[in-house]
C-alpha positions as CSV (number, residue, x, y, z in Angstrom):
1,M,-14.5,10.2,50.1
2,K,-10.8,8.8,51.2
3,K,-9.8,8.9,54.7
4,C,-6.8,11.1,56.0
5,A,-5.5,10.8,59.8
6,I,-3.2,13.9,60.7
7,I,-0.8,13.0,63.7
8,Y,0.1,16.4,65.0
9,N,3.0,16.7,67.6
10,P,2.2,20.4,69.2
11,N,5.6,20.2,71.2
12,S,7.4,19.8,68.2
13,G,10.8,22.0,67.6
14,R,8.9,24.9,65.6
15,K,5.8,26.4,66.7
16,V,2.8,25.9,64.6
17,K,-0.3,28.3,65.1
18,F,-3.3,26.4,65.5
19,D,-5.2,28.1,62.9
20,V,-2.8,26.3,60.6
21,M,-5.5,22.9,61.1
22,P,-8.4,24.6,59.3
23,Q,-6.5,25.4,56.3
24,F,-5.0,22.0,56.3
25,E,-8.5,20.6,56.5
26,K,-10.0,22.6,53.9
27,M,-7.0,21.9,51.2
28,L,-7.3,18.0,52.1
29,N,-11.0,18.4,51.6
30,K,-10.4,19.9,48.2
31,Y,-8.1,16.7,47.2
32,G,-11.1,14.4,48.4
33,Y,-10.3,13.6,52.0
34,D,-12.1,13.3,54.9
35,V,-10.0,14.5,58.0
36,D,-9.4,13.2,61.6
37,V,-6.9,15.3,63.6
38,Y,-5.0,13.4,66.3
39,Y,-2.7,15.5,68.8
40,T,0.0,13.5,70.6
41,E,0.6,14.2,74.2
42,Y,3.4,12.3,75.3
43,K,6.4,10.1,73.8
44,G,5.4,7.1,71.8
45,H,1.6,8.4,71.7
46,A,2.0,8.6,67.7
47,T,3.1,5.1,67.8
48,E,0.0,3.9,69.6
49,I,-2.4,6.3,67.4
50,V,-1.3,4.8,64.1
51,K,-1.0,1.2,65.3
52,N,-4.7,1.2,66.2
53,L,-6.0,3.4,63.3
54,E,-9.1,2.1,61.5
55,H,-8.1,1.8,57.9
56,V,-7.4,5.5,56.2
57,D,-6.0,6.2,52.9
58,L,-3.4,8.4,54.3
59,V,-1.4,9.0,57.7
60,L,0.0,12.7,57.4
61,S,2.8,12.9,60.4
62,M,3.1,17.0,61.4
63,G,6.2,17.3,63.6
64,G,9.8,16.6,63.6
65,D,11.8,13.7,62.3
66,G,11.2,11.8,65.9
67,T,7.4,12.5,65.4
68,F,7.5,10.7,61.8
69,N,9.7,7.9,63.2
70,E,7.1,7.4,65.8
71,S,4.3,7.1,63.0
72,V,6.2,4.9,60.9
73,T,6.9,2.7,63.8
74,G,3.0,2.3,64.5
75,N,2.5,1.7,61.1
76,Y,5.2,-1.1,60.7
77,M,3.4,-2.9,63.7
78,R,-0.2,-3.3,61.7
79,K,-0.9,-6.1,59.6
80,D,-2.3,-3.9,57.1
81,R,0.2,-1.0,56.3
82,L,-1.0,2.5,55.6
83,V,0.5,5.0,53.2
84,C,2.5,7.6,55.2
85,A,3.5,11.1,54.3
86,H,5.3,13.9,56.4
87,I,5.1,17.7,56.7
88,P,8.2,18.9,58.7
89,V,7.7,20.9,61.6
90,G,10.4,20.3,63.9
91,T,14.1,21.9,64.5
92,T,16.5,20.2,62.0
93,N,13.8,18.3,59.7
94,D,16.3,16.4,57.7
95,I,14.0,14.2,56.2
96,G,11.7,16.9,55.2
97,I,14.3,19.1,53.7
98,M,15.6,15.7,51.9
99,M,12.6,15.3,50.2
100,G,12.1,18.8,49.1
101,Y,10.0,20.5,51.4
102,G,10.4,24.4,52.3
103,K,9.2,26.7,55.0
104,N,5.7,27.1,53.9
105,M,3.5,24.3,55.4
106,L,0.6,24.8,53.0
107,N,2.7,24.5,49.9
108,N,4.4,21.5,51.6
109,L,1.0,19.9,51.8
110,K,0.1,20.8,48.1
111,M,3.4,19.4,47.2
112,T,2.6,15.9,49.1
113,L,-1.0,15.7,47.7
114,E,0.2,16.4,44.4
115,G,3.1,13.6,44.9
116,V,3.6,10.2,44.1
117,V,3.5,7.0,46.3
118,K,6.6,5.1,46.6
119,N,8.2,2.1,48.2
120,V,11.1,3.5,50.8
121,D,13.6,1.4,52.4
122,I,13.4,1.6,56.0
123,C,16.1,0.3,58.2
124,L,15.4,-1.7,61.5
125,I,17.8,-2.0,64.4
126,N,17.0,-5.1,66.5
127,G,13.7,-4.9,64.9
128,K,13.0,-1.3,65.6
129,P,12.4,0.8,62.4
130,F,14.3,4.2,61.8
131,I,13.5,6.2,58.9
132,Y,16.9,7.9,58.0
133,V,19.7,7.7,60.7
134,A,20.8,5.8,63.6
135,T,24.1,7.2,65.4
136,I,26.1,6.2,68.2
137,G,29.2,7.7,70.0
138,K,30.9,11.2,70.0
139,F,28.0,13.7,69.5
140,A,25.3,11.1,68.8
141,E,23.3,12.2,72.1
142,I,23.2,15.6,71.4
143,P,19.6,15.6,69.5
144,Y,17.9,13.5,72.5
145,E,19.7,15.5,75.2
146,T,19.2,18.8,74.1
147,P,16.4,20.2,76.4
148,R,13.2,20.9,74.4
149,E,12.8,24.3,75.5
150,L,16.0,25.2,73.9
151,K,15.1,24.0,70.9
152,K,11.9,26.1,70.7
153,K,13.8,29.0,71.5
154,F,17.0,28.6,69.6
155,G,16.2,26.2,67.0
156,Y,19.0,24.5,65.3
157,L,21.4,27.0,67.3
158,A,20.4,24.8,70.3
159,Y,22.1,21.7,68.8
160,I,25.2,23.5,67.8
161,T,25.6,24.7,71.5
162,E,25.4,21.3,72.7
163,G,27.7,20.2,70.0
164,V,30.4,22.5,71.0
165,K,30.1,21.0,74.9
166,S,30.1,17.8,73.5
167,F,33.4,18.6,71.6
168,F,35.5,19.4,74.7
169,N,34.4,16.3,76.8
170,K,36.7,13.3,76.6
171,T,36.0,11.1,73.6
172,K,35.7,7.4,74.4
173,L,36.8,4.7,72.1
174,H,34.5,1.6,71.9
175,D,35.6,-2.0,70.9
176,V,33.1,-3.0,68.2
177,T,33.3,-6.3,66.2
178,Y,31.0,-6.0,63.1
179,E,29.8,-8.2,60.3
180,I,29.0,-6.9,56.7
181,D,28.6,-9.2,53.5
182,G,30.0,-12.2,55.6
183,V,33.2,-10.7,56.7
184,E,33.8,-10.1,60.1
185,Y,36.2,-6.8,61.4
186,R,37.0,-5.5,64.7
187,G,38.2,-2.0,65.5
188,L,38.0,1.0,68.2
189,C,35.3,3.3,67.2
190,S,34.3,7.0,68.4
191,F,31.4,7.4,66.2
192,I,29.1,5.3,64.2
193,I,26.4,6.1,61.4
194,V,24.0,4.0,60.0
195,S,21.8,5.9,57.5
196,S,19.7,6.0,54.4
197,A,19.9,9.5,53.7
198,N,21.7,12.4,51.9
199,R,21.1,14.7,54.7
200,I,22.2,14.2,58.1
201,A,22.2,16.5,61.3
202,G,21.7,19.6,59.1
203,I,24.3,18.6,56.5
204,N,23.3,18.4,52.8
205,N,24.7,16.0,50.3
206,F,26.4,14.1,53.7
207,Y,26.9,11.3,51.2
208,K,26.5,11.4,47.2
209,D,24.2,9.5,45.5
210,V,21.8,8.1,48.2
211,K,18.8,6.4,46.9
212,L,15.5,5.3,49.2
213,D,14.9,2.3,47.4
214,D,18.1,0.6,46.3
215,N,17.7,-2.2,49.2
216,R,21.0,-0.8,50.7
217,F,22.0,1.5,53.6
218,E,25.3,3.6,54.4
219,V,27.5,2.7,57.1
220,L,30.2,5.1,58.6
221,L,32.7,4.1,61.3
222,C,35.2,6.7,62.6
223,N,38.1,6.2,65.0
224,F,38.9,10.0,66.0
225,S,39.6,10.5,69.5
226,K,41.5,13.8,69.6
227,K,40.3,17.0,69.1
228,K,42.7,17.9,66.4
229,D,41.5,14.8,64.5
230,I,38.2,16.0,64.5
231,I,39.0,19.3,63.3
232,R,41.2,17.9,60.6
233,S,38.2,15.7,59.5
234,L,35.7,18.5,59.1
235,Y,38.3,20.1,56.9
236,F,38.6,17.0,54.8
237,L,34.5,17.2,54.7
238,T,34.4,20.2,53.0
239,M,37.1,19.3,50.3
240,Y,36.3,15.6,49.6
241,D,33.4,13.0,49.9
242,I,33.0,11.6,53.2
243,E,34.2,8.0,52.6
244,K,37.6,9.1,51.2
245,V,38.3,11.0,54.9
246,P,41.1,9.5,56.5
247,G,40.3,7.8,59.8
248,I,36.8,6.8,58.5
249,H,35.4,3.2,57.1
250,F,32.7,3.3,54.7
251,Y,30.3,0.5,53.5
252,K,27.2,0.2,51.6
253,T,25.1,-3.0,52.6
254,D,21.8,-4.5,53.4
255,K,22.7,-5.9,56.7
256,I,25.3,-5.2,59.4
257,T,25.6,-6.8,62.9
258,M,27.7,-5.1,65.7
259,K,28.5,-6.3,69.1
260,F,30.3,-3.9,71.5
261,A,32.8,-5.5,74.1
262,D,31.3,-3.1,76.8
263,K,28.0,-1.0,77.3
264,P,28.4,2.3,75.7
265,K,27.6,5.1,78.3
266,K,25.1,6.7,75.7
267,N,22.7,4.8,73.8
268,W,21.9,4.9,70.3
269,C,20.0,8.0,68.6
270,I,17.4,7.2,66.0
271,D,15.8,9.9,63.9
272,G,16.7,12.2,66.9
273,E,15.4,10.2,69.8
274,M,17.0,7.8,72.3
275,L,16.6,3.8,71.2
276,D,15.4,2.0,74.3
277,D,17.7,-1.0,74.0
278,D,20.3,-1.9,76.4
279,S,21.9,-4.7,74.1
280,L,25.4,-4.9,73.4
281,K,24.6,-6.8,70.0
282,F,22.6,-4.9,67.4
283,E,21.5,-6.2,63.8
284,I,20.4,-3.9,61.3
285,V,18.4,-4.7,58.1
286,I,16.3,-3.3,55.4
287,D,12.7,-3.5,55.1
288,P,11.5,-2.2,51.6
289,N,7.9,-2.5,51.9
290,M,6.8,1.1,53.6
291,K,4.7,3.2,51.2
292,M,5.0,7.0,51.4
293,M,3.7,9.7,49.7
294,I,6.5,11.8,48.4
295,P,6.8,15.2,46.6
296,K,7.8,14.8,43.2
297,K,10.2,17.5,43.4
298,N,13.5,15.1,44.3
299,I,12.1,12.0,43.0
300,D,14.8,11.5,40.1
301,K,17.6,12.3,42.7
302,L,16.4,9.7,45.3
303,F,14.9,6.8,43.6
304,V,16.2,4.0,41.5
305,K,12.7,3.1,40.3
306,K,11.1,6.1,38.5
């Protein structure tokens, strides 16, 4: 039989009954997999587990976006990369919803096992993988600073509450020099998003026509500092494509380098977790050689190569 390793984060945003695991194992057995289950115990544990796994045919992450990031990071550190998949059990679940998953976990597993294996673009920031988004500046710290107990109790509402608090805090502008496609720019930025996704921070269709295998990612830099400009931008977002909103600079590229004149007070947030890197300079590139098992539901929307 084939082998599947389940990496389950029991502390993810949405509580899962333990009796779901026998049902998962039963379904995986039905599809020809022997199953080993690994429960994560601390931050970074999923990375360690996947990095040190003996060869398996499928690594199945059960948790939030951060758990999936850890699993893929462990896979990236291997010489023999494995096929990864993700069952969303977190608070926001941007990756899972983008891929077409719903709330029924057993149905999500069935969709995965009847899906297809695709090469997916993975972004690297100073060599550290992120699956779908890296942000820095205004609001960026909300995912990793929102207390876990509030996420468990209130779910997505906990993020909104923290977002309101952040809105009323003073907005800092960062002096950033950046290079894209051989052209150097310099500007003041209050917020930066680098992503390869069409759902970010719980917002569907954040970008139009995003592909996960086009060897490109999206870069958004904005210079809003006043509360009225932030409110106005939210209005424009409901009316126009985000790249057309005044005060926003938008690019599609396969590489960007950024250098901050001063150390930002809050660090980068990647896939909902804080990046452990105190550098002033960051290089973001694409690695297209990560295989993922993905439901067929949104394949036509998300991939160039069918």
